[in-house]
Tab-separated table of C-alpha atoms in Angstrom:
chain	number	residue	atom	x	y	z
A	22	MET	CA	-15.295	-16.675	-25.556
A	23	PRO	CA	-13.815	-15.549	-28.667
A	24	GLY	CA	-13.792	-18.251	-31.810
A	25	THR	CA	-12.098	-21.395	-30.699
A	26	GLU	CA	-9.450	-20.057	-27.857
A	27	SER	CA	-9.495	-21.129	-24.105
A	28	ILE	CA	-8.468	-19.371	-20.996
A	29	GLN	CA	-5.041	-20.342	-20.101
A	30	THR	CA	-3.912	-22.178	-16.366
A	31	LYS	CA	-1.089	-19.924	-15.837
A	32	LYS	CA	1.667	-21.285	-13.862
A	33	ALA	CA	1.526	-19.048	-11.158
A	34	LYS	CA	-1.511	-20.446	-8.773
A	35	ARG	CA	-5.071	-19.539	-9.343
A	36	GLN	CA	-4.214	-16.664	-12.127
A	37	TRP	CA	-5.908	-17.597	-15.746
A	38	LYS	CA	-4.394	-15.557	-18.788
A	39	PHE	CA	-8.062	-13.888	-20.786
A	40	PRO	CA	-7.972	-14.462	-24.711
A	41	ALA	CA	-8.606	-10.584	-26.338
A	42	GLY	CA	-12.528	-10.330	-26.834
A	43	THR	CA	-13.363	-12.821	-23.639
A	44	VAL	CA	-16.622	-11.186	-22.207
A	45	PHE	CA	-18.387	-11.864	-19.085
A	46	VAL	CA	-21.942	-11.052	-18.510
A	47	ARG	CA	-24.780	-11.234	-15.653
A	48	THR	CA	-27.814	-10.183	-14.543
A	49	PHE	CA	-29.280	-8.414	-11.725
A	50	PHE	CA	-33.083	-9.248	-10.658
A	51	HIS	CA	-35.002	-8.099	-7.813
A	52	GLY	CA	-37.569	-11.101	-7.742
A	53	GLN	CA	-38.206	-11.957	-11.867
A	54	THR	CA	-37.700	-7.969	-12.267
A	55	ARG	CA	-34.694	-7.023	-14.369
A	56	LEU	CA	-33.050	-4.633	-13.064
A	57	GLU	CA	-29.605	-3.941	-14.504
A	58	THR	CA	-27.306	-6.599	-17.078
A	59	GLN	CA	-23.451	-6.007	-17.192
A	60	LEU	CA	-21.151	-6.937	-19.384
A	61	LEU	CA	-17.088	-7.019	-18.780
A	62	HIS	CA	-15.265	-6.657	-21.936
A	63	PHE	CA	-11.154	-7.786	-22.147
A	64	ASP	CA	-9.955	-6.111	-25.260
A	65	GLY	CA	-6.803	-7.645	-24.278
A	66	LEU	CA	-5.196	-5.438	-22.234
A	67	SER	CA	-7.867	-3.696	-19.644
A	68	TRP	CA	-11.090	-4.945	-18.556
A	69	LEU	CA	-13.977	-2.325	-20.013
A	70	PRO	CA	-17.146	-2.669	-18.380
A	71	TYR	CA	-20.817	-1.605	-19.480
A	72	SER	CA	-23.903	-1.651	-17.865
A	73	TYR	CA	-27.667	-1.514	-19.708
A	74	LEU	CA	-30.564	-0.724	-17.041
A	75	TRP	CA	-33.497	-2.873	-18.174
A	76	SER	CA	-36.775	-0.715	-19.285
A	77	ASP	CA	-39.994	-0.571	-16.225
A	78	ASP	CA	-42.190	-2.897	-19.243
A	79	GLN	CA	-38.961	-5.234	-19.136
A	80	ALA	CA	-38.993	-5.183	-23.070
A	81	ASP	CA	-35.294	-4.149	-23.558
A	82	ALA	CA	-32.650	-2.244	-21.804
A	83	GLU	CA	-30.575	0.409	-22.608
A	84	LEU	CA	-27.015	1.199	-22.072
A	85	VAL	CA	-25.987	3.396	-19.344
A	86	ASP	CA	-23.479	6.344	-19.499
A	87	ALA	CA	-20.205	6.098	-18.734
A	88	SER	CA	-20.927	8.282	-15.438
A	89	GLY	CA	-23.763	5.520	-13.687
A	90	LEU	CA	-27.407	7.218	-12.578
A	91	THR	CA	-29.396	6.040	-10.129
A	92	HIS	CA	-33.166	4.838	-11.076
A	93	SER	CA	-36.077	4.644	-9.230
A	94	PHE	CA	-37.682	0.531	-9.650
A	95	VAL	CA	-41.592	0.120	-9.084
A	96	VAL	CA	-42.463	-4.034	-8.747
A	97	LYS	CA	-45.389	-5.073	-8.933
A	98	ASN	CA	-45.499	-8.803	-7.204
A	99	GLU	CA	-49.359	-10.084	-7.126
A	100	ALA	CA	-51.196	-7.545	-4.763
A	101	VAL	CA	-48.116	-5.848	-3.660
A	102	THR	CA	-46.523	-2.886	-5.100
A	103	GLU	CA	-42.408	-2.056	-4.267
A	104	SER	CA	-40.831	1.055	-5.140
A	105	PHE	CA	-37.060	1.150	-4.546
A	106	LYS	CA	-34.083	2.907	-6.042
A	107	TRP	CA	-31.358	0.913	-7.936
A	108	THR	CA	-27.540	2.537	-8.456
A	109	VAL	CA	-26.164	1.730	-11.942
A	110	HIS	CA	-22.171	2.778	-10.579
A	111	HIS	CA	-20.279	4.614	-13.001
A	112	ARG	CA	-17.453	2.787	-15.125
A	113	ALA	CA	-14.728	4.017	-12.749
A	114	GLN	CA	-16.005	2.292	-10.056
A	115	CYS	CA	-16.384	-0.863	-12.135
A	116	GLN	CA	-12.699	-1.109	-12.983
A	117	THR	CA	-11.779	-0.709	-9.282
A	118	CYS	CA	-12.171	-4.021	-8.400
A	119	HIS	CA	-12.690	-5.084	-12.013
A	120	SER	CA	-8.642	-4.173	-13.173
A	121	ARG	CA	-6.355	-6.310	-14.602
A	122	GLU	CA	-4.496	-6.479	-11.305
A	123	ARG	CA	-7.185	-8.432	-9.533
A	124	GLY	CA	-7.946	-10.421	-12.530
A	125	GLY	CA	-10.845	-8.556	-14.286
A	126	GLY	CA	-13.545	-11.371	-13.567
A	127	ILE	CA	-12.837	-11.161	-10.342
A	128	GLY	CA	-15.961	-14.100	-9.625
A	129	PHE	CA	-14.102	-16.179	-11.640
A	130	ASP	CA	-12.467	-18.145	-9.260
A	131	LEU	CA	-11.163	-21.956	-8.432
A	132	ASP	CA	-13.112	-22.335	-5.870
A	133	ASN	CA	-16.369	-20.942	-7.033
A	134	LEU	CA	-15.918	-23.360	-9.801
A	135	VAL	CA	-15.625	-26.922	-8.600
A	136	SER	CA	-18.568	-27.831	-7.630
A	137	VAL	CA	-20.548	-31.093	-8.760
A	138	GLY	CA	-23.359	-30.939	-11.772
A	139	GLU	CA	-26.441	-33.654	-11.535
A	140	ASP	CA	-23.967	-35.829	-13.962
A	141	GLY	CA	-21.222	-36.250	-11.044
A	142	ARG	CA	-18.757	-33.489	-13.762
A	143	THR	CA	-17.300	-30.629	-11.719
A	144	ASP	CA	-17.872	-27.128	-13.351
A	145	LEU	CA	-14.371	-27.493	-13.674
A	146	LYS	CA	-14.303	-30.710	-15.998
A	147	ARG	CA	-17.261	-29.140	-18.001
A	148	MET	CA	-15.021	-26.155	-18.880
A	149	VAL	CA	-12.097	-28.466	-20.004
A	150	GLU	CA	-14.449	-30.357	-21.919
A	151	LEU	CA	-15.735	-27.475	-23.865
A	152	GLY	CA	-12.539	-26.089	-24.196
A	153	ILE	CA	-13.751	-22.635	-22.653
A	154	LEU	CA	-10.515	-23.749	-19.961
A	155	ASP	CA	-6.975	-25.329	-21.694
A	156	LYS	CA	-6.591	-27.675	-18.611
A	157	THR	CA	-7.487	-29.121	-15.457
A	158	PRO	CA	-5.742	-27.135	-12.269
A	159	PRO	CA	-2.836	-29.842	-11.303
A	160	LYS	CA	-4.283	-31.631	-7.661
A	161	TRP	CA	-1.118	-29.979	-5.741
A	162	TRP	CA	-3.053	-26.727	-6.085
A	163	ASN	CA	-5.292	-28.222	-3.182
A	164	VAL	CA	-8.412	-26.804	-4.560
A	165	LYS	CA	-10.836	-26.374	-1.888
A	166	GLN	CA	-14.531	-26.525	-3.139
A	167	MET	CA	-16.793	-23.638	-1.395
A	168	VAL	CA	-20.529	-24.488	-0.314
A	169	ASP	CA	-23.381	-22.555	-1.165
A	170	PRO	CA	-23.680	-20.301	1.781
A	171	TYR	CA	-27.355	-20.427	2.616
A	172	ASP	CA	-27.311	-24.377	2.506
A	173	ALA	CA	-27.706	-25.370	5.872
A	174	GLU	CA	-26.766	-28.515	6.082
A	175	ALA	CA	-23.378	-27.525	5.342
A	176	ASP	CA	-20.702	-26.524	7.723
A	177	LEU	CA	-21.379	-23.295	9.211
A	178	GLU	CA	-17.885	-22.477	9.014
A	179	SER	CA	-17.085	-23.313	5.557
A	180	ARG	CA	-20.567	-21.990	4.747
A	181	ALA	CA	-19.489	-18.601	6.223
A	182	ARG	CA	-16.049	-18.916	4.880
A	183	SER	CA	-17.290	-19.123	1.280
A	184	TYR	CA	-20.005	-16.060	1.830
A	185	LEU	CA	-17.505	-13.561	2.672
A	186	SER	CA	-14.486	-15.257	-0.328
A	187	ALA	CA	-17.848	-14.584	-2.699
A	188	ASN	CA	-18.456	-11.342	-1.468
A	189	CYS	CA	-15.168	-9.437	0.074
A	190	VAL	CA	-12.196	-11.244	-1.412
A	191	HIS	CA	-11.341	-9.407	-4.637
A	192	CYS	CA	-9.991	-6.188	-2.323
A	193	HIS	CA	-9.707	-8.650	0.881
A	194	GLN	CA	-6.991	-10.413	0.205
A	195	ARG	CA	-2.957	-10.075	-0.322
A	196	GLY	CA	-2.330	-7.007	-3.227
A	197	GLY	CA	-6.046	-6.742	-3.510
A	198	GLY	CA	-6.491	-3.153	-2.433
A	199	GLY	CA	-7.420	-3.684	0.265
A	200	THR	CA	-5.992	-1.190	3.602
A	201	VAL	CA	-6.264	-3.738	6.191
A	202	PRO	CA	-4.117	-7.060	6.478
A	203	LEU	CA	-7.420	-8.742	5.775
A	204	ASP	CA	-6.675	-11.887	3.727
A	205	LEU	CA	-10.182	-14.063	3.203
A	206	LEU	CA	-9.496	-16.455	0.215
A	207	TYR	CA	-11.342	-19.449	0.922
A	208	VAL	CA	-8.220	-21.784	0.457
A	209	ASN	CA	-6.508	-20.020	3.792
A	210	ASP	CA	-7.375	-21.927	6.927
A	211	THR	CA	-9.329	-19.566	9.014
A	212	ALA	CA	-6.453	-19.322	11.749
A	213	ALA	CA	-4.852	-17.512	8.605
A	214	ILE	CA	-6.978	-14.928	7.466
A	215	ASN	CA	-5.648	-11.988	9.988
A	216	ALA	CA	-9.144	-11.713	11.581
A	217	VAL	CA	-9.303	-14.195	14.142
A	218	ASP	CA	-8.379	-12.006	17.440
A	219	VAL	CA	-7.005	-9.539	15.842
A	220	VAL	CA	-6.769	-6.079	16.950
A	221	PRO	CA	-8.763	-3.642	13.973
A	222	THR	CA	-6.390	-1.400	12.381
A	223	GLN	CA	-8.968	1.268	11.014
A	224	GLY	CA	-11.380	1.220	13.838
A	225	MET	CA	-13.320	0.448	16.974
A	226	PHE	CA	-16.027	2.549	16.489
A	227	GLY	CA	-16.878	2.563	20.151
A	228	ILE	CA	-16.182	-1.006	21.048
A	229	ASN	CA	-14.480	-2.298	24.047
A	230	ASP	CA	-11.277	-4.502	23.150
A	231	ALA	CA	-12.456	-4.857	19.316
A	232	LYS	CA	-11.288	-7.212	17.247
A	233	VAL	CA	-11.627	-7.954	13.677
A	234	ILE	CA	-13.641	-11.260	14.886
A	235	ALA	CA	-13.509	-11.594	18.579
A	236	PRO	CA	-14.575	-15.249	19.188
A	237	GLY	CA	-17.961	-16.507	20.464
A	238	ASP	CA	-18.760	-12.378	20.805
A	239	PRO	CA	-20.312	-10.770	17.488
A	240	ALA	CA	-20.964	-7.684	19.530
A	241	ARG	CA	-17.323	-7.060	19.701
A	242	SER	CA	-16.474	-8.403	16.178
A	243	VAL	CA	-15.667	-4.950	13.726
A	244	MET	CA	-16.049	-7.080	10.926
A	245	PHE	CA	-19.984	-7.588	11.865
A	246	TYR	CA	-20.310	-4.058	12.550
A	247	ARG	CA	-19.082	-3.176	9.747
A	248	MET	CA	-21.842	-5.580	7.669
A	249	ALA	CA	-24.438	-4.590	9.691
A	250	THR	CA	-24.752	-0.756	9.879
A	251	SER	CA	-25.194	1.636	6.957
A	252	SER	CA	-23.979	4.625	8.647
A	253	SER	CA	-19.627	5.112	8.925
A	254	GLY	CA	-17.483	2.668	8.446
A	255	HIS	CA	-20.268	0.555	6.057
A	256	MET	CA	-19.046	-2.524	4.068
A	257	PRO	CA	-18.890	-2.889	1.386
A	258	LYS	CA	-17.723	0.597	0.548
A	259	LEU	CA	-19.081	0.640	-3.515
A	260	TRP	CA	-22.435	-1.503	-3.142
A	261	GLY	CA	-25.900	-1.373	-1.468
A	262	ARG	CA	-25.848	-0.093	2.600
A	263	ASP	CA	-28.582	-2.900	3.468
A	264	ASN	CA	-26.030	-6.144	3.465
A	265	ASP	CA	-28.704	-8.944	2.659
A	266	LEU	CA	-29.995	-9.847	6.360
A	267	GLU	CA	-29.506	-13.921	5.249
A	268	GLY	CA	-25.462	-13.554	4.654
A	269	LEU	CA	-25.395	-11.253	8.065
A	270	LYS	CA	-27.161	-13.839	10.030
A	271	LEU	CA	-24.804	-16.560	8.712
A	272	VAL	CA	-21.355	-14.441	9.709
A	273	HIS	CA	-22.679	-13.459	12.982
A	274	ASP	CA	-23.596	-17.150	13.640
A	275	TRP	CA	-20.370	-18.307	12.737
A	276	ILE	CA	-18.808	-15.622	14.817
A	277	ALA	CA	-20.744	-16.465	17.828
A	278	SER	CA	-20.247	-20.616	17.551
A	279	MET	CA	-16.361	-20.136	17.992
A	280	PRO	CA	-15.297	-20.840	21.626
A	281	ARG	CA	-14.239	-17.552	23.743
A	282	SER	CA	-10.666	-16.622	23.667
A	283	ASP	CA	-11.254	-14.118	26.805
A	284	ASP	CA	-13.949	-11.587	28.565
A	285	SER	CA	-13.959	-7.849	27.179
A	286	GLY	CA	-15.496	-6.712	30.556
A	287	VAL	CA	-17.920	-4.515	30.912
A	288	ALA	CA	-19.901	-3.740	27.281
A	289	SER	CA	-20.015	-0.551	25.695
A	290	GLU	CA	-22.975	1.204	24.037
A	291	THR	CA	-22.060	0.327	19.928
A	292	GLN	CA	-21.791	-3.378	21.868
A	293	ILE	CA	-25.136	-2.989	23.673
A	294	ALA	CA	-26.928	-1.713	20.137
A	295	LEU	CA	-24.995	-4.722	18.288
A	296	ALA	CA	-26.680	-7.468	20.322
A	297	ASP	CA	-29.453	-5.758	20.864
A	298	PHE	CA	-30.069	-5.252	16.856
A	299	ALA	CA	-28.889	-9.042	16.425
A	300	ALA	CA	-31.935	-10.070	18.841
A	301	MET	CA	-34.263	-8.237	17.407
A	302	ALA	CA	-33.220	-8.668	13.497
A	303	PHE	CA	-32.658	-12.508	14.116
A	304	GLY	CA	-34.833	-13.186	16.801
A	305	GLY	CA	-38.737	-13.689	14.769
A	306	ALA	CA	-39.754	-10.573	15.432
A	307	SER	CA	-42.635	-9.344	13.061
A	308	PRO	CA	-41.464	-7.021	10.434
A	309	GLU	CA	-44.177	-4.496	11.494
A	310	ALA	CA	-42.872	-4.906	15.287
A	311	ILE	CA	-39.046	-4.123	13.990
A	312	GLU	CA	-39.972	-1.081	12.046
A	313	CYS	CA	-41.891	0.369	14.575
A	314	HIS	CA	-38.501	0.030	16.709
A	315	ALA	CA	-36.345	1.821	14.008
A	316	ARG	CA	-38.711	4.419	13.791
A	317	ALA	CA	-38.821	5.161	17.653
A	318	ILE	CA	-34.451	5.013	17.085
A	319	ALA	CA	-34.665	7.612	14.031
A	320	THR	CA	-36.506	10.568	16.399
A	321	SER	CA	-33.732	9.391	19.290
A	322	GLY	CA	-30.328	11.372	18.001
A	323	ASP	CA	-28.405	7.569	18.269
A	324	SER	CA	-26.509	7.409	15.294
A	325	VAL	CA	-24.894	4.084	16.058
A	326	ARG	CA	-28.208	2.656	16.335
A	327	MET	CA	-29.352	4.475	13.247
A	328	GLY	CA	-27.062	2.571	11.316
A	329	LEU	CA	-28.153	-0.406	12.164
A	330	TYR	CA	-32.099	-0.378	12.211
A	331	GLU	CA	-32.125	2.377	8.810
A	332	ARG	CA	-32.560	-1.011	6.830
A	333	PHE	CA	-36.034	-1.510	8.636
A	334	LEU	CA	-37.676	2.433	7.146
A	335	PRO	CA	-39.378	3.038	3.956
A	336	GLU	CA	-36.787	4.666	1.494
A	337	SER	CA	-38.715	7.931	2.406
A	338	GLU	CA	-37.810	8.201	6.092
A	339	ARG	CA	-34.088	7.135	5.891
A	340	LYS	CA	-31.351	9.686	5.915
A	341	GLN	CA	-30.330	11.422	2.340
A	342	ARG	CA	-26.586	10.464	2.205
A	343	LEU	CA	-24.594	11.777	-0.801
A	344	GLY	CA	-23.195	8.116	-1.841
A	345	ASP	CA	-20.335	7.450	-4.145
A	346	ASP	CA	-20.982	10.305	-6.585
A	347	ILE	CA	-20.482	13.808	-4.813
A	348	ASP	CA	-21.048	17.767	-6.119
A	349	ALA	CA	-18.361	19.159	-4.787
A	350	GLN	CA	-19.123	22.350	-6.071
A	351	GLN	CA	-22.895	21.423	-4.139
A	352	ILE	CA	-20.942	21.305	-0.924
A	353	LEU	CA	-19.222	24.802	-1.600
A	354	ALA	CA	-22.032	26.449	-2.150
A	355	LEU	CA	-23.493	25.546	1.634
A	356	SER	CA	-23.118	27.501	4.624
A	357	GLY	CA	-21.496	25.136	6.982
A	358	ASN	CA	-21.411	24.604	10.869
A	359	ALA	CA	-18.133	24.873	12.646
A	360	GLN	CA	-19.568	24.008	16.289
A	361	SER	CA	-21.690	20.803	14.363
A	362	GLY	CA	-18.297	19.467	12.173
A	363	ARG	CA	-16.654	19.472	15.162
A	364	ALA	CA	-19.212	17.298	17.353
A	365	LEU	CA	-18.738	15.027	13.406
A	366	VAL	CA	-15.386	15.004	13.337
A	367	MET	CA	-14.343	14.029	17.227
A	368	ASP	CA	-17.433	11.728	17.629
A	369	ALA	CA	-14.890	8.425	17.611
A	370	GLN	CA	-17.555	5.953	17.972
A	371	ALA	CA	-19.606	7.421	14.381
A	372	ARG	CA	-16.865	8.803	12.360
A	373	GLN	CA	-13.129	7.670	12.180
A	374	CYS	CA	-11.034	10.801	11.891
A	375	VAL	CA	-9.708	10.748	15.429
A	376	HIS	CA	-8.357	7.376	14.686
A	377	CYS	CA	-5.796	8.239	12.340
A	378	HIS	CA	-5.240	12.385	12.835
A	379	ARG	CA	-5.049	14.298	15.872
A	380	VAL	CA	-7.273	17.535	16.452
A	381	LYS	CA	-7.516	19.836	19.610
A	382	GLY	CA	-5.234	17.293	21.656
A	383	THR	CA	-7.396	14.477	20.635
A	384	GLY	CA	-6.712	11.865	18.250
A	385	ARG	CA	-3.534	9.394	16.804
A	386	SER	CA	-0.848	10.709	14.013
A	387	VAL	CA	-0.627	8.243	11.925
A	388	GLY	CA	-2.932	10.969	9.204
A	389	PRO	CA	-1.412	15.175	9.358
A	390	ASP	CA	-2.506	16.479	12.024
A	391	LEU	CA	-5.756	18.803	11.233
A	392	ASP	CA	-4.694	21.235	13.728
A	393	GLY	CA	-3.064	24.227	11.342
A	394	LEU	CA	-4.649	22.659	8.202
A	395	ALA	CA	-6.699	25.739	7.237
A	396	ALA	CA	-3.587	27.588	7.020
A	397	LYS	CA	-1.814	25.752	4.057
A	398	ARG	CA	-5.151	24.573	1.767
A	399	SER	CA	-8.519	26.581	1.243
A	400	ARG	CA	-11.722	25.667	1.302
A	401	GLU	CA	-11.793	23.803	-1.914
A	402	GLN	CA	-8.406	21.738	-1.300
A	403	LEU	CA	-10.072	21.073	2.189
A	404	LEU	CA	-13.108	19.618	0.806
A	405	GLU	CA	-10.718	17.578	-2.019
A	406	SER	CA	-8.356	16.018	0.409
A	407	ILE	CA	-11.653	14.501	2.165
A	408	LEU	CA	-13.275	13.452	-1.799
A	409	GLN	CA	-10.424	12.571	-2.934
A	410	PRO	CA	-7.135	11.497	-0.533
A	411	SER	CA	-4.833	9.896	-3.230
A	412	LYS	CA	-5.135	12.875	-5.564
A	413	GLU	CA	-2.094	14.815	-3.695
A	414	ILE	CA	0.283	12.359	-0.877
A	415	ASP	CA	3.159	14.709	0.996
A	416	SER	CA	5.942	12.283	0.743
A	417	GLN	CA	6.010	11.713	4.370
A	418	PHE	CA	2.439	10.106	4.258
A	419	GLN	CA	2.904	7.576	1.556
A	420	THR	CA	1.938	4.148	2.104
A	421	HIS	CA	4.800	1.330	2.284
A	422	ALA	CA	3.316	-2.037	1.807
A	423	VAL	CA	5.801	-4.333	3.291
A	424	LEU	CA	5.656	-8.460	2.564
A	425	THR	CA	7.806	-10.194	5.420
A	426	ASP	CA	9.793	-13.326	4.840
A	427	GLU	CA	7.071	-15.020	6.509
A	428	GLY	CA	4.093	-13.651	4.457
A	429	GLU	CA	2.781	-11.033	6.713
A	430	LEU	CA	1.957	-7.922	4.858
A	431	ILE	CA	2.284	-4.799	6.583
A	432	SER	CA	0.975	-1.415	5.016
A	433	GLY	CA	1.635	1.795	6.439
A	434	LEU	CA	3.548	5.045	7.057
A	435	LEU	CA	7.437	4.925	6.986
A	436	VAL	CA	8.196	6.334	10.334
A	437	GLU	CA	12.509	5.417	10.034
A	438	ARG	CA	14.991	3.392	7.693
A	439	SER	CA	18.369	2.562	8.448
A	440	ASP	CA	20.524	-0.383	7.536
A	441	ALA	CA	19.903	-2.042	10.810
A	442	ARG	CA	15.861	-1.248	10.692
A	443	LEU	CA	12.696	-0.389	8.915
A	444	VAL	CA	9.646	1.100	10.961
A	445	LEU	CA	6.556	1.264	9.589
A	446	ARG	CA	3.510	2.986	11.613
A	447	THR	CA	-0.332	1.165	10.750
A	448	ALA	CA	-3.125	2.801	10.699
A	449	ASP	CA	-4.053	1.811	14.503
A	450	GLY	CA	-1.177	3.536	15.561
A	451	LYS	CA	1.757	0.707	16.451
A	452	ASP	CA	4.618	1.173	15.038
A	453	HIS	CA	6.179	-2.517	13.629
A	454	GLU	CA	9.905	-3.225	13.769
A	455	LEU	CA	11.483	-4.520	10.555
A	456	SER	CA	15.608	-6.208	10.202
A	457	PRO	CA	16.155	-5.901	6.573
A	458	ASP	CA	16.125	-9.498	6.117
A	459	GLN	CA	12.649	-9.720	7.114
A	460	VAL	CA	11.957	-7.915	4.454
A	461	GLN	CA	10.944	-9.806	1.119
A	462	SER	CA	9.704	-6.928	-0.672
A	463	GLU	CA	8.452	-3.610	-0.496
A	464	LYS	CA	6.711	-1.211	-2.588
A	465	VAL	CA	5.108	2.901	-1.997
A	466	SER	CA	1.365	2.222	-2.501
A	467	PRO	CA	0.090	5.387	-4.717
A	468	VAL	CA	-3.360	4.656	-2.573
A	469	SER	CA	-4.026	7.115	0.634
A	470	ILE	CA	-3.549	5.177	3.800
A	471	MET	CA	-6.843	7.345	4.361
A	472	PRO	CA	-9.981	5.186	2.401
A	473	LYS	CA	-11.486	6.649	-0.509
A	474	GLY	CA	-15.821	6.994	-0.029
A	475	LEU	CA	-15.470	8.313	4.008
A	476	ALA	CA	-17.940	11.196	2.651
A	477	ALA	CA	-20.777	8.886	1.084
A	478	GLU	CA	-22.335	8.114	4.242
A	479	LEU	CA	-22.644	11.926	5.241
A	480	THR	CA	-25.659	14.276	4.085
A	481	ALA	CA	-24.362	17.387	1.910
A	482	GLN	CA	-24.753	19.421	5.280
A	483	GLU	CA	-22.502	17.774	7.458
A	484	LEU	CA	-20.291	17.429	4.720
A	485	ALA	CA	-19.640	21.221	4.609
A	486	ASP	CA	-20.563	21.007	8.465
A	487	ILE	CA	-17.076	18.910	8.445
A	488	VAL	CA	-15.474	21.740	6.299
A	489	ALA	CA	-16.463	24.893	8.149
A	490	PHE	CA	-14.857	23.128	11.278
A	491	LEU	CA	-11.719	22.160	9.343
A	492	GLU	CA	-11.506	25.715	8.190
A	493	SER	CA	-11.660	27.145	11.438
A	494	LEU	CA	-8.804	24.928	12.639
A	495	ARG	CA	-6.367	27.876	12.152
């Protein structure tokens, strides 16, 4: 904190006013080895991120260029030597989450600051006494205390909700920038997070009767699938592809503990794969047995299972994905195979294209039809529309976000507007009809309903194949 200034507790619930010069710092470790130290500096207007990469001998850390980098660390723990890659994201990616609109220091959250120390004082009270905060929030704010997700003595639901809030809520809350209505703020009751028994809006991934959270059935829950897979649909988008197994098991066990609301009937291949993965990963199998199983799946050509088990393979045996920093010229220099691209686009389990686009008579009309798209766009423009979907958005495909008088946030394409009604089509292809008096506020988003980063899990050749397929649709 600069000088003797304090963070002001604003009247608007759960927001802070930070003095210019405020800096948050955190360091990432692997065991006892320091990997990266991040600084987040508020200059009075914007939050500016900086990353420092630690040297192999741990003597110092160097400022990383704004474009970021990927570094191979070699870590020695006793007799074991481990090699792994660590990615320092470029600064624009950091600002995707750490923006002024989202509060900058997104981990500095009220529910995350009320833990009680050994002296009986809460974090909030200590910070007020130190002058870091100007005052303790009033009781009517009803601040709930998050728990340690890894504390086996704590309530299972509180642990899972704390984990999801800490890791996901910076995007998945009202106005957070996520493109689905999920609202994982810890203060919300579980029934109000728009997940339990809620139909997913951005892909079913081959799951029959899929729900964001299907009570009592993790294998039918898209949330569990997205957290488990390293392939298409992986969450979070801007972080490592191997979410920690402890947190994944926690969410799995929480969903499994809920009373089942219905029977979905025959399980799909994806559901069977998810159930098998959970049994193997959480059932006490040895690391050697799991790696052997993963290696067998790697040769099977089963993309869904491979996405689940890839985490258990050495780095050298994994799929060499493009990641977040893609060189468009590298892709354009490759010769794509249209038939292979067609298989990728039309695979509803592994890809999400046909969930929003119609092509060859298949799919939904949420985004523009892909048939004939190449007649309007060059090869370069086709690739650009995949890598930067928000750069140029046709007016008829702009996302309209509406907040209803009941507090529901609906985001989708504008289908109809009249004095009598407003109709929005959400990413699941459903039309939502509202009367004007139901609309509390409305805005047009500069962000495309098509999520950014869908190409990150592809190889360079796979992306070139998709472009070649789109080129063939004239």
